[in-house]
Amino acid sequence: MSMFQAIRAARVVPSLVPRGTVNAPLVAGPAAVMRGMASTAAACNGSLKFQSGAGAQPSLLTQASLGAPMGKRHAGVSVLGCGIAMVAVGGCAQGIGQLFAALVVGMARNPSMKEDLFTYTLIGMGFLEFLAIVVILIAGILLYSE
């Protein structure tokens, strides 16, 4: 999560630095860039506070026009979407149960078709397992999306 905060800070910090005060060369390593970001953030730390009142000037965050300031992640909707998507895994489990129930019934009706019915059952189970894996991946994407 700190990687995303660093990327977002890298978008905010250049708009906070006054023009003509660039300290870093055009080609710099990652350590130099991070040091420059840290020193700029430390220099601008006091000016990032919201000022209220009738004669207050707009703060630097409102001038950056990047939306809401960095803050806490509200993951309620992500967790809700993930939970709803995980209901489909229960449907896959129910489908596998019905598949094997049909195998038992089919073998009871015609025992000579046992090998063919078992092959078809394994193919159907493979499709259902694939569906369950896809649902779990989509639920993970929903959980960690913002």
Coordinates of C-alpha atoms in Angstrom, one line a residue:
M1 CA 0.0 0.0 0.0
S2 CA 2.9 2.4 0.7
M3 CA 4.0 2.0 -3.0
F4 CA 0.6 3.5 -4.1
Q5 CA 1.0 6.3 -1.6
A6 CA 4.5 7.0 -2.9
I7 CA 3.2 7.2 -6.5
R8 CA 0.3 9.4 -5.5
A9 CA 2.8 11.7 -3.5
A10 CA 4.9 11.8 -6.6
R11 CA 2.0 13.2 -8.5
V12 CA 1.2 15.8 -5.8
V13 CA 4.7 16.9 -4.9
P14 CA 5.7 18.5 -8.3
S15 CA 2.7 20.7 -8.2
L16 CA 3.6 21.9 -4.7
V17 CA 7.1 22.9 -5.6
P18 CA 7.4 26.5 -6.8
R19 CA 8.7 26.8 -10.4
G20 CA 12.5 27.3 -10.8
T21 CA 13.4 25.5 -7.5
V22 CA 14.3 22.1 -8.9
N23 CA 17.2 20.6 -7.0
A24 CA 17.6 17.2 -8.8
P25 CA 19.3 16.7 -12.1
L26 CA 17.2 15.4 -15.1
V27 CA 18.7 12.0 -14.8
A28 CA 18.7 10.7 -11.2
G29 CA 18.6 7.4 -9.5
P30 CA 15.6 6.2 -7.5
A31 CA 17.4 7.0 -4.2
A32 CA 17.9 10.6 -5.3
V33 CA 14.3 11.0 -6.4
M34 CA 13.1 9.6 -3.1
R35 CA 15.4 12.0 -1.1
G36 CA 14.1 14.9 -3.1
M37 CA 10.5 13.9 -2.5
A38 CA 11.1 13.5 1.2
S39 CA 12.8 16.9 1.5
T40 CA 10.1 18.6 -0.6
A41 CA 7.4 17.0 1.5
A42 CA 9.2 18.1 4.7
A43 CA 9.4 21.6 3.4
C44 CA 5.8 21.7 2.4
N45 CA 4.5 19.9 5.5
G46 CA 3.3 23.0 7.3
S47 CA 1.6 24.5 4.2
L48 CA -0.6 21.4 3.6
K49 CA -3.0 22.2 6.4
F50 CA -6.5 23.4 5.6
Q51 CA -7.1 27.0 6.4
S52 CA -10.6 28.1 7.4
G53 CA -12.1 31.5 7.9
A54 CA -13.4 34.4 5.7
G55 CA -10.1 35.7 4.6
A56 CA -8.3 32.4 4.2
Q57 CA -6.3 31.7 1.1
P58 CA -6.8 28.3 -0.6
S59 CA -4.3 25.7 0.6
L60 CA -1.8 23.9 -1.7
L61 CA -3.9 20.8 -1.7
T62 CA -6.9 22.5 -3.3
Q63 CA -4.5 24.1 -5.8
A64 CA -3.2 20.7 -6.8
S65 CA -6.8 19.7 -7.9
L66 CA -6.2 16.0 -7.5
G67 CA -9.4 15.4 -5.5
A68 CA -9.4 14.4 -1.9
P69 CA -6.2 14.3 0.0
M70 CA -4.5 11.0 0.7
G71 CA -6.2 9.3 3.6
K72 CA -7.7 6.1 5.0
R73 CA -9.0 3.6 2.5
H74 CA -12.7 2.9 2.9
A75 CA -13.0 -0.8 1.9
G76 CA -16.7 -1.4 2.8
V77 CA -17.9 -1.6 -0.8
S78 CA -15.0 -3.7 -1.8
V79 CA -15.6 -6.3 0.9
L80 CA -19.3 -6.3 0.1
G81 CA -18.6 -7.0 -3.6
C82 CA -16.1 -9.7 -2.7
G83 CA -18.7 -11.4 -0.4
I84 CA -21.4 -11.3 -3.1
A85 CA -19.0 -12.8 -5.6
M86 CA -18.0 -15.6 -3.2
V87 CA -21.6 -16.7 -3.2
A88 CA -20.9 -18.2 -6.6
V89 CA -18.3 -20.5 -5.1
G90 CA -21.1 -22.1 -3.1
G91 CA -23.0 -22.6 -6.4
C92 CA -20.0 -24.4 -7.8
A93 CA -19.8 -26.7 -4.8
Q94 CA -23.6 -27.4 -5.2
G95 CA -23.0 -28.1 -8.9
I96 CA -20.2 -30.6 -8.1
G97 CA -22.5 -32.3 -5.6
Q98 CA -25.3 -32.6 -8.2
L99 CA -22.8 -33.9 -10.7
F100 CA -21.7 -36.8 -8.5
A101 CA -25.3 -37.5 -7.5
A102 CA -26.2 -37.8 -11.2
L103 CA -23.1 -40.2 -11.6
V104 CA -24.4 -42.4 -8.8
V105 CA -27.9 -42.5 -10.3
G106 CA -26.6 -43.2 -13.8
M107 CA -24.4 -46.0 -12.6
A108 CA -27.4 -47.5 -10.7
R109 CA -29.5 -47.4 -13.9
N110 CA -26.8 -48.7 -16.2
P111 CA -23.7 -50.3 -14.6
S112 CA -22.1 -51.1 -17.9
M113 CA -21.7 -47.4 -18.7
K114 CA -19.6 -46.8 -15.5
E115 CA -16.4 -45.8 -17.2
D116 CA -18.0 -43.4 -19.7
L117 CA -20.2 -41.8 -17.0
F118 CA -17.1 -41.3 -14.8
T119 CA -15.2 -39.6 -17.6
Y120 CA -18.1 -37.2 -18.3
T121 CA -18.3 -36.5 -14.6
L122 CA -14.6 -35.6 -14.4
I123 CA -14.9 -33.3 -17.4
G124 CA -17.9 -31.5 -15.8
M125 CA -16.0 -31.3 -12.5
G126 CA -13.1 -29.6 -14.4
F127 CA -15.4 -27.0 -15.8
L128 CA -16.9 -26.3 -12.4
E129 CA -13.5 -26.0 -10.8
F130 CA -12.4 -23.6 -13.5
L131 CA -15.5 -21.5 -12.8
A132 CA -14.7 -21.6 -9.0
I133 CA -11.2 -20.4 -9.7
V134 CA -12.3 -17.6 -11.9
V135 CA -14.9 -16.5 -9.3
I136 CA -12.2 -16.5 -6.6
L137 CA -9.9 -14.4 -8.8
I138 CA -12.7 -11.9 -9.5
A139 CA -13.5 -11.7 -5.8
G140 CA -9.9 -11.0 -5.0
I141 CA -9.8 -8.2 -7.6
L142 CA -13.0 -6.7 -6.1
L143 CA -11.5 -6.9 -2.6
Y144 CA -8.3 -5.1 -3.4
S145 CA -9.7 -2.5 -5.8
E146 CA -10.3 1.0 -4.7

